[in-house]
CSV table of C-alpha atoms in Angstrom, one decimal:
chain,number,residue,atom,x,y,z
B,26,MET,CA,-4.6,-1.2,-22.8
B,27,ALA,CA,-5.1,-1.4,-19.4
B,28,VAL,CA,-8.3,-2.8,-17.9
B,29,PHE,CA,-9.3,0.5,-16.4
B,30,THR,CA,-7.3,3.8,-15.9
B,31,GLY,CA,-8.4,5.5,-12.6
B,32,ALA,CA,-10.4,4.6,-9.4
B,33,GLY,CA,-11.9,1.2,-9.1
B,34,VAL,CA,-13.8,0.4,-5.8
B,35,ALA,CA,-13.4,-2.8,-4.3
B,36,ILE,CA,-17.3,-3.0,-3.3
B,37,VAL,CA,-18.6,-4.9,-0.5
B,38,THR,CA,-21.3,-7.1,-0.4
B,39,PRO,CA,-24.1,-6.5,1.8
B,40,PHE,CA,-26.0,-8.9,3.7
B,41,LYS,CA,-29.5,-9.2,5.0
B,42,ALA,CA,-30.4,-9.8,8.7
B,43,ASN,CA,-30.5,-13.6,8.2
B,44,GLY,CA,-26.9,-13.4,6.6
B,45,GLU,CA,-28.1,-13.8,3.3
B,46,VAL,CA,-26.6,-11.7,0.3
B,47,ASN,CA,-28.8,-8.8,-0.3
B,48,TYR,CA,-28.9,-8.6,-3.9
B,49,GLU,CA,-31.3,-5.4,-4.0
B,50,LYS,CA,-28.7,-3.5,-1.9
B,51,PHE,CA,-26.1,-4.7,-3.8
B,52,GLY,CA,-27.5,-3.3,-7.1
B,53,GLU,CA,-28.4,0.1,-5.3
B,54,LEU,CA,-24.5,0.1,-4.4
B,55,VAL,CA,-23.5,-0.5,-8.2
B,56,GLU,CA,-25.8,2.0,-9.2
B,57,ASP,CA,-24.3,4.6,-6.7
B,58,GLN,CA,-20.7,3.7,-7.5
B,59,ILE,CA,-21.7,4.4,-11.2
B,60,ALA,CA,-23.3,7.7,-10.9
B,61,GLY,CA,-20.0,8.9,-8.4
B,62,GLY,CA,-17.9,8.4,-11.3
B,63,THR,CA,-16.0,5.2,-10.3
B,64,ASP,CA,-14.2,3.7,-13.0
B,65,ALA,CA,-14.4,-0.1,-12.5
B,66,VAL,CA,-16.3,-2.3,-9.9
B,67,ILE,CA,-13.9,-5.0,-8.3
B,68,VAL,CA,-16.5,-7.9,-7.1
B,69,CYS,CA,-15.9,-10.5,-4.7
B,70,GLY,CA,-12.2,-9.2,-3.4
B,71,THR,CA,-11.1,-8.8,0.3
B,72,THR,CA,-13.6,-5.9,1.1
B,73,GLY,CA,-16.5,-8.4,-0.4
B,74,GLU,CA,-15.7,-10.9,1.9
B,75,SER,CA,-15.0,-13.2,-0.5
B,76,SER,CA,-13.4,-15.7,1.8
B,77,THR,CA,-16.7,-16.4,3.5
B,78,LEU,CA,-18.9,-16.7,0.8
B,79,THR,CA,-19.8,-20.2,-0.4
B,80,HIS,CA,-18.5,-21.2,-4.2
B,81,GLU,CA,-22.2,-21.0,-5.1
B,82,GLU,CA,-22.5,-17.3,-3.5
B,83,HIS,CA,-19.2,-15.9,-4.9
B,84,LEU,CA,-20.1,-17.0,-8.3
B,85,GLU,CA,-23.7,-15.7,-8.2
B,86,VAL,CA,-22.6,-12.3,-6.8
B,87,ILE,CA,-20.1,-11.9,-9.8
B,88,ARG,CA,-22.7,-12.9,-12.5
B,89,TYR,CA,-25.2,-10.5,-10.7
B,90,CYS,CA,-22.7,-7.7,-10.7
B,91,ILE,CA,-21.8,-8.1,-14.3
B,92,GLU,CA,-25.6,-8.3,-15.3
B,93,LYS,CA,-26.2,-5.1,-13.1
B,94,VAL,CA,-23.1,-3.1,-14.4
B,95,ALA,CA,-24.3,-4.1,-17.9
B,96,GLY,CA,-21.1,-3.3,-19.5
B,97,ARG,CA,-21.1,0.6,-18.6
B,98,ILE,CA,-17.7,0.4,-16.8
B,99,PRO,CA,-15.1,-2.8,-16.5
B,100,VAL,CA,-16.0,-5.4,-13.9
B,101,VAL,CA,-12.8,-7.2,-12.5
B,102,ALA,CA,-13.8,-10.3,-10.8
B,103,GLY,CA,-12.2,-11.6,-7.7
B,104,THR,CA,-11.1,-15.1,-8.3
B,105,GLY,CA,-8.2,-16.2,-6.5
B,106,SER,CA,-7.4,-18.8,-4.1
B,107,ASN,CA,-4.8,-20.5,-2.2
B,108,CYS,CA,-6.1,-23.6,-4.0
B,109,THR,CA,-4.8,-23.3,-7.7
B,110,GLU,CA,-7.5,-25.9,-8.7
B,111,THR,CA,-9.9,-23.8,-7.1
B,112,ALA,CA,-8.9,-20.3,-8.7
B,113,VAL,CA,-9.1,-22.2,-12.1
B,114,TYR,CA,-12.4,-23.2,-11.8
B,115,LEU,CA,-13.9,-19.8,-10.2
B,116,SER,CA,-11.8,-17.9,-12.9
B,117,ARG,CA,-13.3,-19.8,-15.8
B,118,GLU,CA,-16.8,-19.4,-14.4
B,119,ALA,CA,-16.2,-15.7,-14.1
B,120,GLU,CA,-15.0,-15.6,-17.8
B,121,LYS,CA,-18.3,-17.1,-18.9
B,122,TYR,CA,-20.3,-14.8,-17.2
B,123,GLY,CA,-18.7,-11.8,-19.1
B,124,ALA,CA,-16.1,-10.3,-16.5
B,125,ASP,CA,-13.5,-7.8,-18.3
B,126,ALA,CA,-11.0,-9.4,-15.9
B,127,LEU,CA,-9.7,-11.1,-12.9
B,128,LEU,CA,-8.0,-10.2,-9.5
B,129,LEU,CA,-6.1,-13.1,-8.1
B,130,VAL,CA,-5.2,-12.8,-4.6
B,131,THR,CA,-1.6,-14.4,-3.8
B,132,PRO,CA,-2.1,-17.7,-2.3
B,133,TYR,CA,-2.7,-17.5,1.7
B,134,TYR,CA,-1.2,-19.4,4.2
B,135,ASN,CA,0.2,-21.9,2.1
B,136,LYS,CA,3.2,-19.7,1.7
B,137,ALA,CA,4.6,-20.6,-1.8
B,138,THR,CA,8.3,-19.9,-3.2
B,139,GLN,CA,8.4,-17.7,-5.9
B,140,LYS,CA,8.6,-20.7,-8.3
B,141,GLY,CA,5.3,-21.8,-6.6
B,142,LEU,CA,3.8,-18.4,-7.1
B,143,TYR,CA,5.0,-18.1,-10.7
B,144,LYS,CA,3.5,-21.7,-11.6
B,145,HIS,CA,0.3,-20.9,-9.6
B,146,TYR,CA,-0.5,-17.6,-11.7
B,147,LYS,CA,0.5,-18.9,-15.2
B,148,THR,CA,-1.9,-22.2,-14.6
B,149,ILE,CA,-4.4,-19.5,-13.8
B,150,ALA,CA,-4.1,-17.4,-16.7
B,151,ASP,CA,-3.8,-20.0,-19.2
B,152,ALA,CA,-6.8,-21.4,-18.3
B,153,VAL,CA,-8.8,-18.3,-19.3
B,154,LYS,CA,-8.3,-15.7,-22.0
B,155,ILE,CA,-9.4,-12.5,-20.1
B,156,PRO,CA,-6.9,-10.2,-18.7
B,157,CYS,CA,-5.6,-11.1,-15.0
B,158,ILE,CA,-4.3,-8.8,-12.3
B,159,ILE,CA,-2.1,-10.1,-9.6
B,160,TYR,CA,-2.8,-8.9,-6.2
B,161,ASN,CA,0.0,-8.7,-3.8
B,162,VAL,CA,-1.4,-8.1,-0.1
B,163,PRO,CA,1.6,-9.8,2.3
B,164,SER,CA,-0.3,-8.3,5.4
B,165,ARG,CA,-3.0,-10.9,4.8
B,166,THR,CA,-1.7,-13.7,3.2
B,167,GLY,CA,1.5,-14.2,4.5
B,168,CYS,CA,3.1,-14.3,1.2
B,169,ASN,CA,5.0,-11.7,-0.8
B,170,VAL,CA,5.0,-11.9,-4.6
B,171,ALA,CA,8.7,-10.4,-5.6
B,172,PRO,CA,9.3,-7.6,-8.2
B,173,GLU,CA,11.2,-10.1,-10.4
B,174,THR,CA,8.1,-12.8,-10.2
B,175,VAL,CA,5.6,-10.0,-11.3
B,176,ALA,CA,7.7,-8.6,-13.9
B,177,ALA,CA,8.5,-12.0,-15.5
B,178,LEU,CA,4.9,-13.2,-15.2
B,179,CYS,CA,3.7,-9.8,-17.5
B,180,LYS,CA,6.4,-10.2,-19.6
B,181,ASP,CA,5.8,-14.1,-20.5
B,182,VAL,CA,2.3,-14.7,-19.9
B,183,GLU,CA,0.3,-12.5,-22.4
B,184,ASN,CA,-3.0,-12.1,-20.3
B,185,ILE,CA,-1.0,-11.4,-17.1
B,186,VAL,CA,-1.4,-7.7,-17.3
B,187,GLY,CA,-0.5,-6.1,-14.0
B,188,VAL,CA,-0.6,-6.2,-10.0
B,189,LYS,CA,-2.7,-4.8,-7.3
B,190,GLU,CA,0.2,-3.5,-4.9
B,191,ALA,CA,-0.8,-3.3,-1.3
B,192,SER,CA,2.6,-4.5,0.3
B,193,GLY,CA,2.8,-0.5,1.3
B,194,ASN,CA,6.6,-0.9,0.1
B,195,ILE,CA,7.3,2.0,-2.0
B,196,ALA,CA,11.2,0.7,-2.8
B,197,GLN,CA,9.7,-2.9,-3.7
B,198,ILE,CA,7.1,-0.9,-6.2
B,199,ALA,CA,9.8,1.5,-7.5
B,200,LYS,CA,11.8,-1.8,-8.3
B,201,LEU,CA,9.1,-3.4,-9.8
B,202,MET,CA,8.4,-0.7,-12.2
B,203,SER,CA,12.1,-0.1,-13.1
B,204,LEU,CA,12.1,-3.9,-14.0
B,205,SER,CA,8.9,-4.2,-16.0
B,206,ASP,CA,9.9,-2.5,-19.4
B,207,GLY,CA,6.1,-1.0,-19.5
B,208,LYS,CA,4.5,-4.5,-19.3
B,209,VAL,CA,3.2,-4.2,-15.6
B,210,ASP,CA,-0.4,-2.3,-15.2
B,211,LEU,CA,0.1,-1.0,-11.9
B,212,TYR,CA,-2.8,-0.3,-9.2
B,213,SER,CA,-2.2,1.0,-5.9
B,214,GLY,CA,-3.8,-1.3,-2.9
B,215,ASN,CA,-3.6,1.4,-0.4
B,216,ASP,CA,-6.0,4.3,-0.4
B,217,ASP,CA,-2.9,6.4,1.4
B,218,GLN,CA,-0.6,5.9,-1.6
B,219,ILE,CA,-3.0,6.6,-4.7
B,220,LEU,CA,-0.6,9.5,-5.9
B,221,PRO,CA,2.7,8.0,-4.9
B,222,LEU,CA,1.8,4.9,-7.0
B,223,LEU,CA,0.6,7.1,-9.9
B,224,ALA,CA,4.4,8.9,-9.8
B,225,LEU,CA,5.9,5.6,-10.4
B,226,GLY,CA,3.7,4.9,-13.5
B,227,GLY,CA,0.5,3.4,-12.1
B,228,LYS,CA,-2.8,3.3,-13.8
B,229,GLY,CA,-5.0,4.1,-10.7
B,230,VAL,CA,-6.2,2.3,-7.6
B,231,ILE,CA,-8.2,-0.5,-6.3
B,232,SER,CA,-10.1,1.3,-3.4
B,233,VAL,CA,-11.8,0.7,-0.3
B,234,THR,CA,-12.5,4.4,0.1
B,235,SER,CA,-14.4,4.5,-3.0
B,236,ASN,CA,-17.4,2.9,-1.3
B,237,VAL,CA,-17.7,6.1,0.5
B,238,ALA,CA,-16.4,8.5,-1.3
B,239,PRO,CA,-16.3,7.3,-5.2
B,240,ARG,CA,-16.2,10.7,-6.9
B,241,GLN,CA,-12.9,12.2,-4.4
B,242,THR,CA,-11.1,9.0,-5.4
B,243,HIS,CA,-12.0,9.0,-8.8
B,244,ASP,CA,-10.8,12.8,-8.8
B,245,ILE,CA,-7.4,12.0,-7.2
B,246,CYS,CA,-6.5,9.7,-10.2
B,247,ALA,CA,-8.1,12.3,-12.8
B,248,LYS,CA,-6.6,15.1,-11.8
B,249,PHE,CA,-3.4,13.3,-11.8
B,250,PHE,CA,-3.6,12.1,-15.3
B,251,ALA,CA,-4.9,15.8,-16.4
B,252,GLY,CA,-1.4,17.1,-15.2
B,253,ASP,CA,-3.1,18.6,-11.9
B,254,VAL,CA,-0.5,17.1,-9.6
B,255,ALA,CA,-1.0,19.9,-6.9
B,256,GLY,CA,-4.8,19.2,-7.1
B,257,SER,CA,-4.5,15.4,-6.9
B,258,CYS,CA,-1.9,15.9,-4.1
B,259,ALA,CA,-4.2,18.3,-2.2
B,260,GLU,CA,-7.1,15.8,-2.4
B,261,GLN,CA,-4.8,12.6,-1.4
B,262,LEU,CA,-3.7,14.7,1.5
B,263,ARG,CA,-7.3,15.6,2.8
B,264,MET,CA,-8.5,11.9,2.4
B,265,ILE,CA,-5.8,10.6,4.9
B,266,PRO,CA,-7.7,10.8,8.0
B,267,LEU,CA,-10.8,9.2,6.6
B,268,CYS,CA,-8.1,6.6,5.5
B,269,ASN,CA,-6.9,5.9,8.6
B,270,ALA,CA,-10.3,5.8,10.1
B,271,LEU,CA,-11.3,3.1,7.4
B,272,PHE,CA,-8.7,0.9,8.6
B,273,SER,CA,-8.5,1.5,12.3
B,274,GLU,CA,-9.8,-2.1,12.0
B,275,VAL,CA,-9.5,-4.9,9.6
B,276,ASN,CA,-11.0,-4.1,6.3
B,277,PRO,CA,-13.9,-4.3,5.6
B,278,ILE,CA,-15.1,-3.5,9.4
B,279,PRO,CA,-14.9,-0.2,9.3
B,280,VAL,CA,-16.2,0.4,5.7
B,281,LYS,CA,-19.3,-1.7,6.3
B,282,LYS,CA,-19.9,0.5,9.4
B,283,ALA,CA,-19.2,3.5,7.3
B,284,LEU,CA,-21.6,2.6,4.9
B,285,ASN,CA,-24.6,1.8,7.2
B,286,LEU,CA,-23.7,5.5,9.0
B,287,MET,CA,-24.5,6.9,5.7
B,288,GLY,CA,-27.8,4.9,5.4
B,289,LYS,CA,-26.8,2.5,3.0
B,290,GLU,CA,-28.1,-0.5,5.0
B,291,VAL,CA,-25.2,-2.8,4.0
B,292,GLY,CA,-26.0,-5.2,6.9
B,293,SER,CA,-23.1,-6.7,9.3
B,294,LEU,CA,-20.3,-8.8,8.7
B,295,ARG,CA,-19.9,-12.7,8.6
B,296,SER,CA,-18.0,-14.4,11.4
B,297,PRO,CA,-15.2,-14.5,12.2
B,298,LEU,CA,-15.5,-10.7,11.6
B,299,THR,CA,-17.6,-8.8,14.2
B,300,ASP,CA,-18.9,-5.2,14.0
B,301,MET,CA,-16.7,-2.1,14.8
B,302,GLU,CA,-15.6,-1.4,18.3
B,303,GLU,CA,-17.5,1.5,19.7
B,304,ALA,CA,-14.4,3.9,20.2
B,305,ASN,CA,-13.4,3.2,16.6
B,306,ALA,CA,-16.9,3.8,15.2
B,307,ALA,CA,-17.0,7.1,16.9
B,308,LYS,CA,-13.4,8.2,15.7
B,309,LEU,CA,-14.8,7.0,12.3
B,310,GLU,CA,-17.7,9.0,12.3
B,311,ALA,CA,-15.7,12.2,13.3
B,312,ALA,CA,-13.8,11.4,10.4
B,313,MET,CA,-16.4,10.9,7.7
B,314,LYS,CA,-18.1,14.5,8.9
B,315,GLU,CA,-14.6,16.3,8.7
B,316,TYR,CA,-14.4,14.9,5.3
B,317,GLY,CA,-17.8,16.2,4.4
B,318,ILE,CA,-19.5,12.7,3.7
B,319,LEU,CA,-21.9,12.5,6.6
């Protein structure tokens, strides 16, 4: 059984003016997501600025999220690292806290071989018992997990169950699913490609857009699974201008701006990320108004 089916939010980490994690606001975001129909919370991923959280903050945010959700929907903890030993440590701690699954980003900067990637993921998965989802996002990591490697890991390692695919390469993803023998739970990592990946056998999406449009993102998946492909397609296409605006600068710069425009008060970003350029912010605000969320 898949960790979740539908739309999981790659939730932001809100900060106070002094740069500390704002747990009160984080709790409000979690409640908003659950009320909005989100099917899972993915905490401390790219959108959650995990790369600039200390290990202590990283684990505390995961622990807080699990306690706040309190079993109402699955919590998937981002515990990947470009250091295998660090990823094992974070993963074991998240498992202790009660995470339902782990999201493990491809090792960044190192540019491991496919053999190295296989060993990296197997080592982490062997250190825990909960399900693990590979996160392939070569535009950020400089390293692509080949379809053959993902398929082999999902077949060979019992608790490696799927992949969040953000390569944007539909041909690669189709090849993966053709090799998988039904062993790979596929999640879209690109909000403008939810429907195409569902059509290839996907289970859902791990979404940035869900931060600002949880119900609509959920509905793209729910309508597809209910057999309303035309309705799912219509919502996917309606969302495209908003998706484009949310990725007009590197994630999570625009989505944090969008949440602040909505009055969510999630604060700024940690360096080296900076606030959104005014011209792009104006386009984002216009797209949000056109979409009906502002």
